[in-house]
Coordinates of C-alpha atoms and ligand atoms in Angstrom, one line a residue:
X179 CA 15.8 -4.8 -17.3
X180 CA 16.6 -3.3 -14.2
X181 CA 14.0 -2.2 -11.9
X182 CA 15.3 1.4 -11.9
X183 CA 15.2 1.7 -15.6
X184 CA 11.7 0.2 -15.4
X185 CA 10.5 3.0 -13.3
X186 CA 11.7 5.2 -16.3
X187 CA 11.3 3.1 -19.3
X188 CA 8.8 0.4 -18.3
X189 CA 5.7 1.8 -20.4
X190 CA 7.6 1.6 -23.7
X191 CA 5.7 4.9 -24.4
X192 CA 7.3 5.6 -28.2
X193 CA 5.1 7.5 -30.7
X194 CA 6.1 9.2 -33.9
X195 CA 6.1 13.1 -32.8
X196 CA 8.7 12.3 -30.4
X197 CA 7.4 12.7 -27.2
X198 CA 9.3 12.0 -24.5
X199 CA 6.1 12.0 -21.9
X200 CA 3.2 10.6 -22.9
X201 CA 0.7 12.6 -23.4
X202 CA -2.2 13.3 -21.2
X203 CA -5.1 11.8 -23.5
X204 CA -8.0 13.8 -22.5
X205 CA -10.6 12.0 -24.1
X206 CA -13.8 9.9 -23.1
X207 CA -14.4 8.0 -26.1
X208 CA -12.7 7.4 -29.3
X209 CA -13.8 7.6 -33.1
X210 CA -13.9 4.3 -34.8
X211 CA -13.2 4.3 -38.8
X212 CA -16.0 2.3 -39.5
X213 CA -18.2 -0.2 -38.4
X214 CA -16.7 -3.0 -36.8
X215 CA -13.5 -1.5 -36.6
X216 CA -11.3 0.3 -33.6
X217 CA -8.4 1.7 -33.0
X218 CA -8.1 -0.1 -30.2
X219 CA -9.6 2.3 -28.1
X220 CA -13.2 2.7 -28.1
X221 CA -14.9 4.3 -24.6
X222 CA -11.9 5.2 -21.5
X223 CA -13.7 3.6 -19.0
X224 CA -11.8 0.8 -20.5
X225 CA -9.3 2.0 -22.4
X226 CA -7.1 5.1 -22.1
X227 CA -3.4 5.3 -23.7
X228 CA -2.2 7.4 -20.5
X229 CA -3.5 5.4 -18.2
X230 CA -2.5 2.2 -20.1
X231 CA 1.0 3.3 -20.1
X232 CA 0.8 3.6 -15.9
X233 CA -0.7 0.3 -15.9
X234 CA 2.4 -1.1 -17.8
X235 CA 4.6 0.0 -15.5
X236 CA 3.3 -1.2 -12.7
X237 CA 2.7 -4.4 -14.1
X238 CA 6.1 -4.7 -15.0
X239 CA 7.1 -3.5 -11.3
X240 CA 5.3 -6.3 -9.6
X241 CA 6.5 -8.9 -12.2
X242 CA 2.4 -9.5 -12.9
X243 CA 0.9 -10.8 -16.3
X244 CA -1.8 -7.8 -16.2
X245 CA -2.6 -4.6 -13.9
X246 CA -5.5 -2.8 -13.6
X247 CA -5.8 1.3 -12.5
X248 CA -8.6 3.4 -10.1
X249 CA -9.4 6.2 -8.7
X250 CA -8.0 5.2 -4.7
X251 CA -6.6 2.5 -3.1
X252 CA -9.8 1.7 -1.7
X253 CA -11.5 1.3 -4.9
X254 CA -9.4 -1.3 -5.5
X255 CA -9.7 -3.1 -2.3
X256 CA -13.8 -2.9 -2.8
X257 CA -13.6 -4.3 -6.8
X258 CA -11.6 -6.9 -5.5
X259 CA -13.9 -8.6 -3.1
X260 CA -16.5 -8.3 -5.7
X261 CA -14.3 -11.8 -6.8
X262 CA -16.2 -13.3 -4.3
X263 CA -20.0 -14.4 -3.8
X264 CA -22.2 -14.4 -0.4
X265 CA -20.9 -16.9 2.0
X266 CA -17.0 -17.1 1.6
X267 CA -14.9 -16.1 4.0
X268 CA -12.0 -14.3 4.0
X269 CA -9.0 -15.0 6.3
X270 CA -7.5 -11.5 6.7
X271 CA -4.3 -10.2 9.0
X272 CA -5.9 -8.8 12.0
X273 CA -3.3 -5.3 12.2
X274 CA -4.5 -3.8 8.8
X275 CA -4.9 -0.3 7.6
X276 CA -8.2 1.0 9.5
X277 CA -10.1 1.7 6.3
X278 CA -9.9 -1.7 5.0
X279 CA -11.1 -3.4 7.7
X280 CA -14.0 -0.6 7.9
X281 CA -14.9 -1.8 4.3
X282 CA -14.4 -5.1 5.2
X283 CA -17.2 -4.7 8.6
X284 CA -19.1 -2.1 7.1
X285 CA -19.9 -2.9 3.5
X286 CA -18.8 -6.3 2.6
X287 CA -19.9 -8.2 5.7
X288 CA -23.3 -6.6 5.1
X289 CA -23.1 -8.0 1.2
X290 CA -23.3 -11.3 2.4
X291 CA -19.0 -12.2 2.9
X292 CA -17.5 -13.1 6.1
X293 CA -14.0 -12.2 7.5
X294 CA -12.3 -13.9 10.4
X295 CA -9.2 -11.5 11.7
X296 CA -6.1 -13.0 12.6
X297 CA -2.3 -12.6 13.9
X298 CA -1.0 -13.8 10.6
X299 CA 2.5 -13.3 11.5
X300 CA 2.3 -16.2 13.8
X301 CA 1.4 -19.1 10.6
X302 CA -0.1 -21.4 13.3
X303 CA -3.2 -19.0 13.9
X304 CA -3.3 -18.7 10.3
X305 CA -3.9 -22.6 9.8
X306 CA -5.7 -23.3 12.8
X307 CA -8.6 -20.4 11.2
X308 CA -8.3 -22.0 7.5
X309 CA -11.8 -24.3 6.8
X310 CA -13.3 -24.8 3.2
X311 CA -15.3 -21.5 3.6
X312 CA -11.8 -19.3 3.1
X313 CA -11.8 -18.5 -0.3
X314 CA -9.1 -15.8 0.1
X315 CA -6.0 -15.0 2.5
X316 CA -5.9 -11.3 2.7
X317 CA -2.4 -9.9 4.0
X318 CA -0.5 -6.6 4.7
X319 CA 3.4 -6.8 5.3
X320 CA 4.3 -4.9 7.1
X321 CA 1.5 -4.1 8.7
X322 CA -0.2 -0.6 9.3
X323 CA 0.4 0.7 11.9
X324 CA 2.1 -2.2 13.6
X325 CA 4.6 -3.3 11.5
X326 CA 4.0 -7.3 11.7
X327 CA 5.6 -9.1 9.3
X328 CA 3.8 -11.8 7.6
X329 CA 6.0 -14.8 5.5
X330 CA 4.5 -14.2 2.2
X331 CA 5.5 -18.2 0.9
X332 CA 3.6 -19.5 3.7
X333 CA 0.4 -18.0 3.3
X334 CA 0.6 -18.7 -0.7
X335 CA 1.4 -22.0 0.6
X336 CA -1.5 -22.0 2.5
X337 CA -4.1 -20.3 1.0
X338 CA -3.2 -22.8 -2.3
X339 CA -3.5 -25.9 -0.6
X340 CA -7.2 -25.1 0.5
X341 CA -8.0 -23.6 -3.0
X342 CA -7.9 -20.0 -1.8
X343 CA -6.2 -16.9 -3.1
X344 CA -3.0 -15.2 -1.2
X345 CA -3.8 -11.1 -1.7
X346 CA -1.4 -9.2 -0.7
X347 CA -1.5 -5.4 0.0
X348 CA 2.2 -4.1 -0.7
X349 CA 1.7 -0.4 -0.4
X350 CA 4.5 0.1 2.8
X351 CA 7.2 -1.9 1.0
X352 CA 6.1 -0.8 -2.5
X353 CA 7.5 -2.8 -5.6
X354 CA 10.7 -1.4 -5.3
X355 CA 11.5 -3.3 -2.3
X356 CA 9.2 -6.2 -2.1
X357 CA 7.3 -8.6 -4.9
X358 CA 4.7 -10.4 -3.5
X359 CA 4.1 -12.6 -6.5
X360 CA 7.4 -13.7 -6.5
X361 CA 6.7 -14.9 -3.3
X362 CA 3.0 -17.4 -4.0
X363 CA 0.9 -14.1 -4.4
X364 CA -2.4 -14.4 -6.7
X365 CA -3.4 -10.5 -6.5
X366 CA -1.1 -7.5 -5.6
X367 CA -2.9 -4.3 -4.2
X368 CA -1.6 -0.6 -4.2
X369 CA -2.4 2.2 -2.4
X370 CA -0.5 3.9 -5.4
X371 CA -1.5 7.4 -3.5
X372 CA 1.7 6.6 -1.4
X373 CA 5.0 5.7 -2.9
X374 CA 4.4 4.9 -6.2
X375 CA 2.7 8.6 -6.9
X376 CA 5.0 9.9 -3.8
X377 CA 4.3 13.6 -3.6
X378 CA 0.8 13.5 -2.0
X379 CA -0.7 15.4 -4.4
X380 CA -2.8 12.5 -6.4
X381 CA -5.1 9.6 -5.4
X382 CA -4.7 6.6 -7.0
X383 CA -4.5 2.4 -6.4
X384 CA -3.5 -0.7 -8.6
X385 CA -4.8 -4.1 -9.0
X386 CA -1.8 -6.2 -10.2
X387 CA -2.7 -10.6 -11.2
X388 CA -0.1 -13.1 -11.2
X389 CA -1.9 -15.0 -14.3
X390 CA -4.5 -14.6 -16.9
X391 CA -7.4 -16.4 -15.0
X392 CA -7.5 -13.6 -12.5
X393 CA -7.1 -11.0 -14.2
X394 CA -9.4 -11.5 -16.9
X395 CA -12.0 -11.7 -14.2
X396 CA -10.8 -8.2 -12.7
X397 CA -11.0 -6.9 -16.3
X398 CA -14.4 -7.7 -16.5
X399 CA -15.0 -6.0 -13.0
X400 CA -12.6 -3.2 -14.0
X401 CA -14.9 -2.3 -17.1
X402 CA -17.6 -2.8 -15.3
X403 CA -17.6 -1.1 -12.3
X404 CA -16.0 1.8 -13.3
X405 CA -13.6 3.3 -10.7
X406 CA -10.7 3.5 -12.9
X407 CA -8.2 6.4 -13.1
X408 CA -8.4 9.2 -14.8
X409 CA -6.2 10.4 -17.8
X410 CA -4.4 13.5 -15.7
X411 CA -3.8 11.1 -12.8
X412 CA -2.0 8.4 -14.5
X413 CA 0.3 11.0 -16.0
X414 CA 1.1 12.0 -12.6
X415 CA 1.4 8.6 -11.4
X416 CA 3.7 8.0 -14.6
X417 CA 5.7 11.0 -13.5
X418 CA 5.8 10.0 -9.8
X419 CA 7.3 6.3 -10.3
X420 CA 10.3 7.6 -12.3
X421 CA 11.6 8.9 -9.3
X422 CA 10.5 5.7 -7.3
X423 CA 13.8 4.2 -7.2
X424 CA 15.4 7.5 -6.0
X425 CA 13.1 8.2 -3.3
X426 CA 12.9 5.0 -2.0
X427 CA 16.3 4.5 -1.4
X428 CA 16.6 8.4 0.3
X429 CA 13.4 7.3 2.2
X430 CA 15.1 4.6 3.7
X431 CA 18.5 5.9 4.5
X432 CA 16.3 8.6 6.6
X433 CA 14.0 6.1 8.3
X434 CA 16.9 3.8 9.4
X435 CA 18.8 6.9 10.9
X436 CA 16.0 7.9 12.8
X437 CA 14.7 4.7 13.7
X438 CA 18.2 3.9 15.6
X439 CA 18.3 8.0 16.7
X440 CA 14.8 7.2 18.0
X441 CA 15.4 3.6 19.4
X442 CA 18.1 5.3 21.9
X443 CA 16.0 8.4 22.9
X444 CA 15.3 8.0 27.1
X445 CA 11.4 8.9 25.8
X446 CA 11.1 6.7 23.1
X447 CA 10.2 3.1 24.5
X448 CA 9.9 1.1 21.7
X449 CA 10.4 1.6 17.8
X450 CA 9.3 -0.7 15.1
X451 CA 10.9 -0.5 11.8
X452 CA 12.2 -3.6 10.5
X453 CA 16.2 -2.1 9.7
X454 CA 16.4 -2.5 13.7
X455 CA 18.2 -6.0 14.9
X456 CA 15.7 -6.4 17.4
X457 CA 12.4 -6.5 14.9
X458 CA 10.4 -9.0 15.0
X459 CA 10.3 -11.3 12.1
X460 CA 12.9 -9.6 10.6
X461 CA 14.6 -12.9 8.8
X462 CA 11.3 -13.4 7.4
X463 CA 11.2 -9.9 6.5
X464 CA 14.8 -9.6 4.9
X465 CA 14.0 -13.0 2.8
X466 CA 11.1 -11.5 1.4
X467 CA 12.0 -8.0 0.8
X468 CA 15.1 -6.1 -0.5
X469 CA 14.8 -3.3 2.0
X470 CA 13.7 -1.9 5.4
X471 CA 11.5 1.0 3.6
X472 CA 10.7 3.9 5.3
X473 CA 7.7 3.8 7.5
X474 CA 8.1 3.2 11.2
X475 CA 6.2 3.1 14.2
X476 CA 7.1 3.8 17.8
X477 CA 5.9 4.3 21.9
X478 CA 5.9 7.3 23.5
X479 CA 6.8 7.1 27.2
X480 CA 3.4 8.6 28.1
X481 CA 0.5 9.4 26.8
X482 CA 1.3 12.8 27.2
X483 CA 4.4 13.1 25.6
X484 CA 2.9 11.5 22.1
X485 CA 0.5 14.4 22.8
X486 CA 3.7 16.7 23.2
X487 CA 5.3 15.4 20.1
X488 CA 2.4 16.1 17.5
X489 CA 1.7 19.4 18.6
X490 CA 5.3 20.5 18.7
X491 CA 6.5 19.0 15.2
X492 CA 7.2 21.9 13.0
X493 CA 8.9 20.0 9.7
X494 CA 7.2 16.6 10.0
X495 CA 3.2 17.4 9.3
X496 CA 0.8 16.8 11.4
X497 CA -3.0 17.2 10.5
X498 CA -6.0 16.1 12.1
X499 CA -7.4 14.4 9.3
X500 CA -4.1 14.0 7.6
X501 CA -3.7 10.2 7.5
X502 CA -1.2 9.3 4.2
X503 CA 2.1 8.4 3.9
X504 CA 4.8 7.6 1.1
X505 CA 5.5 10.8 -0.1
X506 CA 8.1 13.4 -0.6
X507 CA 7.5 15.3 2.9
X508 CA 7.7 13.3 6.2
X509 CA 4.6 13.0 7.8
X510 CA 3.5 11.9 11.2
X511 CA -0.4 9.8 12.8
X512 CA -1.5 9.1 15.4
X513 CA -3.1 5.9 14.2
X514 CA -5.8 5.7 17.7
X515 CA -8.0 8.6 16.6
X516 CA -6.8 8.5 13.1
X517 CA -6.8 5.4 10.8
X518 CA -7.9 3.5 13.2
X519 CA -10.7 5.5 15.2
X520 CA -13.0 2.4 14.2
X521 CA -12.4 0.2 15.8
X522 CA -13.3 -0.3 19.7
X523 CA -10.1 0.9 22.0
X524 CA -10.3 -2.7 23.6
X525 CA -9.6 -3.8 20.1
X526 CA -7.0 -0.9 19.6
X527 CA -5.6 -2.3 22.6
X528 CA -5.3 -5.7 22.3
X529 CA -3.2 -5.0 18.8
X530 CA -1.1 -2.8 20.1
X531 CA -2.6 0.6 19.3
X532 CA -2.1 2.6 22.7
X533 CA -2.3 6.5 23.5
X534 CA 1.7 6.6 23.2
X535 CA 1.8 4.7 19.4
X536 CA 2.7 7.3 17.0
X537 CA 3.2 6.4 13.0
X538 CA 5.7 8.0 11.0
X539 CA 6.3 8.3 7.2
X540 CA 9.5 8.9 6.7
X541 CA 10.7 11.7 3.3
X542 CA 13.6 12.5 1.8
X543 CA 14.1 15.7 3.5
X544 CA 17.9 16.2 4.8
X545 CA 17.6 13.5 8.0
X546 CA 19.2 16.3 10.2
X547 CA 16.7 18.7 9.9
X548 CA 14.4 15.6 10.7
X549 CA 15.9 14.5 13.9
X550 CA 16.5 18.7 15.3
X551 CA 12.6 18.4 14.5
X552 CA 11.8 15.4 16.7
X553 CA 14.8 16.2 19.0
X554 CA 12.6 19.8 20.0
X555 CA 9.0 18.1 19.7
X556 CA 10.3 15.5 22.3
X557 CA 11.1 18.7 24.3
X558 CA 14.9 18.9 24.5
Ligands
PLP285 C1 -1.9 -0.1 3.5 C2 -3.0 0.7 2.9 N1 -3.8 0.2 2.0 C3 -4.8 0.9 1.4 C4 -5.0 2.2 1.7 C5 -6.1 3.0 1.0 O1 -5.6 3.7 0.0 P1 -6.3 5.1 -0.5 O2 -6.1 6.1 0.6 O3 -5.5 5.5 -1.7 O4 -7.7 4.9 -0.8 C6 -4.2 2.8 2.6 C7 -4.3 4.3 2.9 O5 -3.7 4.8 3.8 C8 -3.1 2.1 3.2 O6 -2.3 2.6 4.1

């Protein structure tokens, strides 16, 4: 089946009244006939026919044996390193979304795990930190807000030969554009808040297993730490990835126009979206992925013109505390105080993340109304 009619049909949702949409099943527990018999569904902490359907879906999407459902993206990131015991290690990317690597410091190094940070686009750094402590290579690709680009086969290679696990966050490509597991993967992660629900009205993230082992060990964590998603916002989340296909694709066509409007701006010094010719890793990136997507990231001539720029934009959102992408509406960060305020500006630095790096999340508004936007923020 086509990915596209996946997004539409992929949860086989058929019942006898008809309903085309599945029903919202707004219930915590379920009646039994008798004892020692179920319906199937006994208490919605671990089962839920709405959410079920979501989780089909999305299984289907990332061409997984089994996915799993929460409340946030980072719920799922935190159940998933509860897979591992005091003592391992895990080898993450160094550029990551700042949130992540604040669990990772803040909560799981304090739990007993370690985590060594490196450039895991270049693959030598990535073997030269490997010992028998990693138990786990943790990966973005692209990365937020830098947009490295990190060969998914090689790090399944490399992860497997030690006995470790290749997880792979694939929120900025999505499913519809990348599969990690096709790729070596052993656990997919969503921030489903971004393009899978799309219209930033929902949180939500996605736990998907390449085989049984795995994910019979997240079921057990799924049941049992309870973070999973709630009937209403798997129906949104339903609703959201019929369109997936659609607004991906519209996504993209914007993102590449204004990346290459962008890339020839005289204040623009450097954009990194990975439709450009001159992105790095982009042969890697192209082999892994069917599509550019439609987040990029790019330098400001000063300091005072990214100032200029989020204070002027009009169309594209800007909010303090506004730090999501993926959705319907283009939005803009400014990742140094934002998702990554964290982390010490001599780190910021070193990766990359200066006062003129501004992030972009590119809509499906029409892409001329995008670029007169940027066109007057930049001051023309
Ligand atoms: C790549 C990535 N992973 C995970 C998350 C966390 O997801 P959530 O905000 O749904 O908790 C984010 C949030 O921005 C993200 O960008």
């Amino acid at each position: 089946m086509d990915i596209k009619t996946i997004c539409i049909h992929g949860s086989d949702w058929k019942d006898p009244t008809g309903y085309i949409s599945v029903p919202v099943f707004q219930s915590a527990t379920f009646g039994h006939p008798e004892l020692g018999q179920s319906t199937g569904y006994d208490y919605a902490r671990v089962q839920n026919p709405t959410r079920e359907c979501t989780e089909k879906v999305v299984a289907r999407l990332e061409h997984g044996c089994d996915c799993t459902s929460y409340s946030s993206g980072m719920a799922v990131i935190s159940m998933v390193m509860e897979l591992f015991k005091p003592g391992d290690t895990i080898l993450s990317t160094d550029d990551l979304y700042g949130g992540s690597i604040r669990l990772f410091r803040f909560i799981n190094e304090k739990n007993g795990l370690h985590f060594r940070f490196v450039d895991t686009s270049d693959i030598s750094k990535a073997e030269a930190a490997l010992d028998d402590t990693v138990k786990a290579i943790y990966i973005e690709t692209p990365t937020n807000p830098m947009m490295q680009v990190t060969d998914i086969s090689a790090m399944a290679d490399l992860a497997h030969s030690r006995g470790a696990l290749l997880i792979a966050d694939n929120t900025f490509m999505s499913p519809y554009f990348c599969n990690p597991i096709d790729f070596g993967a052993d656990i997919v992660l969503h921030s489903g808040t971004k393009y899978l629900a799309g219209h930033n009205d929902t949180l939500t993230g996605f736990v998907v297993c390449k085989d049984k082992e795995i994910a019979e060990k997240i079921r057990f964590l799924y049941k049992t730490v309870g973070g999973c998603l709630a009937p209403w916002d798997s129906w949104l989340v339903t609703r959201g990835i019929k369109t997936l296909a659609l607004r991906m694709e519209a996504a993209q066509k914007n993102a590449q126009t204004l990346a290459e409007w962008l890339a020839g701006h005289p204040k623009i010094t450097q954009v990194l979206y990975p439709g450009l010719p001159v992105f790095k890793n982009k042969e890697i990136h192209d082999r892994q992925s069917r599509g550019s997507g439609a987040m990029l990231s790019f330098y400001t001539d000063s300091h005072e013109t990214a100032l200029r720029v989020l204070k002027s934009v009009r169309l594209i959102r800007f909010a303090e505390s506004l730090e999501s992408l993926g959705g319907v509406e283009s939005l803009i960060t400014y990742p140094a105080t934002q998702t990554h305020a964290d982390l010490t500006e001599e780190e910021r630095e070193s990766r990359g993340i200066t006062a003129c790096l501004l992030r972009l999340s590119v809509g499906i508004e029409d892409v001329n109304d995008l670029i007169a936007d940027l066109s007057q923020a930049l001051g023309e």
